[in-house]
Amino acid sequence: EVQLLESGGGLVQPGGSLRLSCVASGITFSNYGMGWVRQAPGKGLEWVSVISATGGDADYAESVKGRFTISRDNSKNTLYLQMNSPRVEDTAVYYCAKRLKTDTGMTRAFDFWGQGTMVTVSS
Amino acid sequence: EIVLTQSPGTLSLSPGERATLSCRASQSVSSSYLAWYQQKPGQAPRFLIYGASSRATGIPDRFSGSGSGTDFTLTIGRLEPEDFAVYYCQQYGSSPVTFGQGTKVEIK
């Protein structure tokens, strides 16, 4: 059974920093790309970032580019999201998600999701 | 950026009825890279459909997806009580990945 367990959320001041973690189990973590998707309170889903299986390639939404950094440690089966200079509008539940792998390769659809960790940016 | 517009915003139906949800893209979705997710209150999204029409593992066959280009549909053949939720479409063929704003399927 695939399990993704996020941690690290909480209250952070605008301009501060926070690091989210996501520990994966039930999969060969190093074989899969991963991503982060967020959901502001009462709102819809917003893609944040993806990373390749090796960690060599990453992509970001324009709204977080230059402020957030995705990374992974395959020896620890762990995905990270470093949030620097967060803004009030970054307040959301952050979901860690596994990217779907098909016959044609790694996609940016997400077939397994963690339960999410809440990040509140406020002074 | 591809904008996805879902309609209707809310669908009020009774258990046993058929639900038809629409997702329209502002430009053609590459290779029908269109997915659907279900989300219940307080829960993470659940993966339903990928490639516009392929069901994910373990998804009941009352869920079906169709469409290509800019127009896509999720159909729930006969609504079960557990199907009342919010449904999102997502295109993953172009960067940035984008989601629709969601359709809420509620009990009439």
Short mmCIF file of C-alpha atoms in Angstrom, two decimals:
data_model
loop_
_atom_site.label_atom_id
_atom_site.label_comp_id
_atom_site.label_asym_id
_atom_site.label_seq_id
_atom_site.Cartn_x
_atom_site.Cartn_y
_atom_site.Cartn_z
CA GLU A 1 0.00 0.00 0.00
CA VAL A 2 1.37 3.37 -1.01
CA GLN A 3 1.56 5.85 1.84
CA LEU A 4 2.71 9.45 1.75
CA LEU A 5 3.07 11.24 5.06
CA GLU A 6 3.65 14.99 5.08
CA SER A 7 4.97 17.00 8.00
CA GLY A 8 6.46 20.40 8.73
CA GLY A 9 3.43 22.61 8.32
CA GLY A 10 2.50 25.31 10.77
CA LEU A 11 2.42 29.05 11.28
CA VAL A 12 5.13 31.09 9.58
CA GLN A 13 5.57 34.82 9.27
CA PRO A 14 5.65 36.50 5.88
CA GLY A 15 9.25 36.57 4.71
CA GLY A 16 10.23 33.68 6.97
CA SER A 17 11.00 30.11 5.92
CA LEU A 18 9.56 26.65 6.36
CA ARG A 19 10.48 23.20 5.12
CA LEU A 20 7.87 20.57 4.38
CA SER A 21 8.73 16.88 4.28
CA CYS A 22 6.95 13.88 2.82
CA VAL A 23 8.01 10.33 3.65
CA ALA A 24 6.94 7.66 1.17
CA SER A 25 6.39 3.97 1.82
CA GLY A 26 4.99 1.08 -0.18
CA ILE A 27 6.82 2.12 -3.36
CA THR A 28 10.34 2.10 -4.74
CA PHE A 29 10.63 5.83 -4.18
CA SER A 30 13.60 6.34 -6.48
CA ASN A 31 11.57 5.08 -9.45
CA TYR A 32 8.96 7.82 -9.37
CA GLY A 33 8.69 11.51 -9.93
CA MET A 34 6.90 13.40 -7.19
CA GLY A 35 5.13 16.70 -6.75
CA TRP A 36 3.43 19.19 -4.48
CA VAL A 37 -0.11 20.48 -4.94
CA ARG A 38 -1.76 23.00 -2.63
CA GLN A 39 -5.28 24.02 -1.72
CA ALA A 40 -6.11 27.34 -0.10
CA PRO A 41 -8.96 27.25 2.44
CA GLY A 42 -12.26 26.75 0.62
CA LYS A 43 -10.58 26.87 -2.78
CA GLY A 44 -9.56 24.49 -5.55
CA LEU A 45 -6.35 22.63 -6.29
CA GLU A 46 -3.21 24.45 -7.45
CA TRP A 47 -0.09 22.73 -8.76
CA VAL A 48 3.08 23.93 -7.03
CA SER A 49 6.06 21.89 -8.20
CA VAL A 50 7.29 18.58 -9.59
CA ILE A 51 10.61 16.77 -9.49
CA SER A 52 11.99 13.87 -11.48
CA ALA A 53 12.78 10.46 -10.01
CA THR A 54 16.49 11.24 -9.75
CA GLY A 55 15.98 14.80 -8.56
CA GLY A 56 17.81 16.17 -11.58
CA ASP A 57 14.83 18.01 -13.05
CA ALA A 58 12.31 20.23 -11.34
CA ASP A 59 9.59 22.62 -12.40
CA TYR A 60 7.60 25.25 -10.56
CA ALA A 61 4.43 27.26 -10.82
CA GLU A 62 5.14 30.91 -11.60
CA SER A 63 3.56 31.89 -8.29
CA VAL A 64 6.33 30.17 -6.30
CA LYS A 65 9.28 30.23 -8.70
CA GLY A 66 12.37 31.71 -7.08
CA ARG A 67 10.94 31.32 -3.56
CA PHE A 68 10.23 27.60 -3.19
CA THR A 69 12.63 24.72 -3.85
CA ILE A 70 11.65 21.09 -4.30
CA SER A 71 14.18 18.38 -3.54
CA ARG A 72 14.36 14.74 -2.57
CA ASP A 73 16.56 12.28 -0.70
CA ASN A 74 16.08 8.87 -2.25
CA SER A 75 18.11 7.20 0.50
CA LYS A 76 15.48 8.40 2.98
CA ASN A 77 12.41 8.01 0.73
CA THR A 78 11.69 11.65 1.44
CA LEU A 79 10.47 14.60 -0.63
CA TYR A 80 10.94 18.17 0.53
CA LEU A 81 9.57 21.62 -0.20
CA GLN A 82 11.67 24.50 1.06
CA MET A 83 9.47 27.57 1.35
CA ASN A 84 11.41 30.82 1.52
CA SER A 85 9.86 34.27 1.72
CA PRO A 86 6.33 32.91 2.01
CA ARG A 87 3.44 35.26 1.42
CA VAL A 88 -0.01 35.42 2.96
CA GLU A 89 -1.39 33.99 -0.30
CA ASP A 90 0.72 30.84 0.17
CA THR A 91 -1.58 29.83 3.04
CA ALA A 92 -2.93 26.41 2.09
CA VAL A 93 -2.96 22.70 2.71
CA TYR A 94 0.09 21.30 0.92
CA TYR A 95 -0.26 17.82 -0.53
CA CYS A 96 2.62 15.59 -1.50
CA ALA A 97 1.71 13.40 -4.48
CA LYS A 98 3.26 10.63 -6.52
CA ARG A 99 3.41 11.13 -10.26
CA LEU A 100 1.68 8.62 -12.52
CA LYS A 101 3.99 6.46 -14.57
CA THR A 102 2.56 5.01 -17.77
CA ASP A 103 3.89 3.06 -20.75
CA THR A 104 4.83 6.37 -22.35
CA GLY A 105 6.77 7.60 -19.33
CA MET A 106 6.43 9.75 -16.23
CA THR A 107 3.47 12.08 -16.31
CA ARG A 108 2.38 15.05 -14.24
CA ALA A 109 -0.84 13.40 -13.19
CA PHE A 110 -0.87 12.30 -9.54
CA ASP A 111 -2.08 8.83 -8.61
CA PHE A 112 -1.41 8.83 -4.88
CA TRP A 113 -1.70 11.71 -2.44
CA GLY A 114 -0.74 12.30 1.17
CA GLN A 115 -3.23 13.64 3.71
CA GLY A 116 -1.75 17.12 3.51
CA THR A 117 -0.08 19.53 5.89
CA MET A 118 -1.47 22.99 6.65
CA VAL A 119 0.73 26.03 6.19
CA THR A 120 -0.49 29.36 7.53
CA VAL A 121 1.43 32.50 6.59
CA SER A 122 0.53 35.32 8.92
CA SER A 123 2.13 37.95 11.09
CA GLU B 1 -1.29 28.47 -19.62
CA ILE B 2 -4.27 26.24 -20.36
CA VAL B 3 -7.37 27.34 -18.45
CA LEU B 4 -9.84 24.59 -17.58
CA THR B 5 -13.47 25.56 -17.03
CA GLN B 6 -15.73 23.03 -15.35
CA SER B 7 -19.50 23.05 -15.55
CA PRO B 8 -21.85 23.09 -13.88
CA GLY B 9 -20.51 24.52 -10.65
CA THR B 10 -22.95 22.39 -8.67
CA LEU B 11 -24.94 19.36 -9.75
CA SER B 12 -27.90 18.34 -7.56
CA LEU B 13 -28.90 14.73 -8.15
CA SER B 14 -30.41 11.76 -6.35
CA PRO B 15 -28.69 8.43 -5.71
CA GLY B 16 -29.13 6.17 -8.73
CA GLU B 17 -29.16 9.05 -11.20
CA ARG B 18 -26.53 9.66 -13.87
CA ALA B 19 -24.09 12.52 -13.48
CA THR B 20 -22.42 14.27 -16.42
CA LEU B 21 -19.60 16.70 -15.63
CA SER B 22 -17.93 18.89 -18.23
CA CYS B 23 -14.37 20.21 -18.47
CA ARG B 24 -13.53 22.64 -21.28
CA ALA B 25 -9.96 23.72 -22.05
CA SER B 26 -8.91 27.11 -23.41
CA GLN B 27 -6.68 25.31 -25.93
CA SER B 28 -6.20 21.76 -27.08
CA VAL B 29 -4.94 19.36 -24.40
CA SER B 30 -1.87 17.56 -25.68
CA SER B 31 -2.33 13.81 -26.25
CA SER B 32 -5.53 13.86 -24.21
CA TYR B 33 -3.46 14.26 -21.07
CA LEU B 34 -6.56 14.95 -18.98
CA ALA B 35 -7.20 13.52 -15.51
CA TRP B 36 -10.11 13.56 -13.09
CA TYR B 37 -10.02 13.53 -9.28
CA GLN B 38 -12.64 13.19 -6.56
CA GLN B 39 -12.35 15.05 -3.27
CA LYS B 40 -14.49 14.70 -0.18
CA PRO B 41 -14.47 17.24 2.68
CA GLY B 42 -11.35 17.01 4.80
CA GLN B 43 -9.76 14.40 2.54
CA ALA B 44 -7.04 14.35 -0.07
CA PRO B 45 -8.02 14.09 -3.73
CA ARG B 46 -8.54 10.61 -5.14
CA PHE B 47 -7.27 9.76 -8.61
CA LEU B 48 -10.06 8.53 -10.93
CA ILE B 49 -9.24 8.88 -14.63
CA TYR B 50 -6.15 9.58 -16.74
CA GLY B 51 -5.57 9.92 -20.46
CA ALA B 52 -9.11 11.29 -20.66
CA SER B 53 -10.70 7.82 -20.51
CA SER B 54 -8.53 5.30 -18.63
CA ARG B 55 -9.76 4.35 -15.17
CA ALA B 56 -7.23 4.27 -12.38
CA THR B 57 -6.68 1.04 -10.46
CA GLY B 58 -9.61 0.17 -8.21
CA ILE B 59 -12.02 2.75 -9.62
CA PRO B 60 -15.52 1.34 -10.19
CA ASP B 61 -16.69 1.07 -13.79
CA ARG B 62 -19.61 3.42 -13.14
CA PHE B 63 -16.96 6.17 -13.58
CA SER B 64 -16.07 6.85 -17.19
CA GLY B 65 -14.21 9.61 -18.98
CA SER B 66 -14.41 10.76 -22.56
CA GLY B 67 -13.41 13.57 -24.84
CA SER B 68 -10.44 15.01 -26.70
CA GLY B 69 -9.05 18.32 -27.83
CA THR B 70 -10.77 20.93 -25.70
CA ASP B 71 -13.90 19.14 -24.48
CA PHE B 72 -13.91 16.40 -21.87
CA THR B 73 -16.60 14.68 -19.82
CA LEU B 74 -16.71 12.63 -16.64
CA THR B 75 -19.80 10.45 -16.36
CA ILE B 76 -20.92 8.64 -13.24
CA GLY B 77 -23.34 5.98 -14.44
CA ARG B 78 -25.48 5.53 -11.33
CA LEU B 79 -24.67 7.68 -8.32
CA GLU B 80 -23.87 5.83 -5.12
CA PRO B 81 -24.06 7.65 -1.76
CA GLU B 82 -20.26 7.74 -1.57
CA ASP B 83 -19.99 9.56 -4.94
CA PHE B 84 -21.27 12.88 -3.61
CA ALA B 85 -18.14 15.01 -3.59
CA VAL B 86 -16.24 17.65 -5.54
CA TYR B 87 -14.66 16.61 -8.84
CA TYR B 88 -11.67 18.29 -10.48
CA CYS B 89 -10.23 17.93 -13.94
CA GLN B 90 -6.52 18.46 -14.57
CA GLN B 91 -4.49 18.82 -17.74
CA TYR B 92 -0.94 17.52 -17.51
CA GLY B 93 0.18 17.76 -21.12
CA SER B 94 1.52 21.30 -20.94
CA SER B 95 3.40 23.23 -18.32
CA PRO B 96 2.14 24.60 -16.09
CA VAL B 97 -0.15 21.79 -15.00
CA THR B 98 -3.59 23.29 -14.37
CA PHE B 99 -6.76 22.22 -12.61
CA GLY B 100 -10.36 23.18 -13.19
CA GLN B 101 -12.22 25.00 -10.44
CA GLY B 102 -14.26 21.92 -9.54
CA THR B 103 -17.84 20.64 -9.81
CA LYS B 104 -19.70 19.79 -6.63
CA VAL B 105 -22.07 16.83 -6.91
CA GLU B 106 -24.59 17.15 -4.09
CA ILE B 107 -27.56 15.15 -2.94
CA LYS B 108 -30.85 16.52 -4.18
#
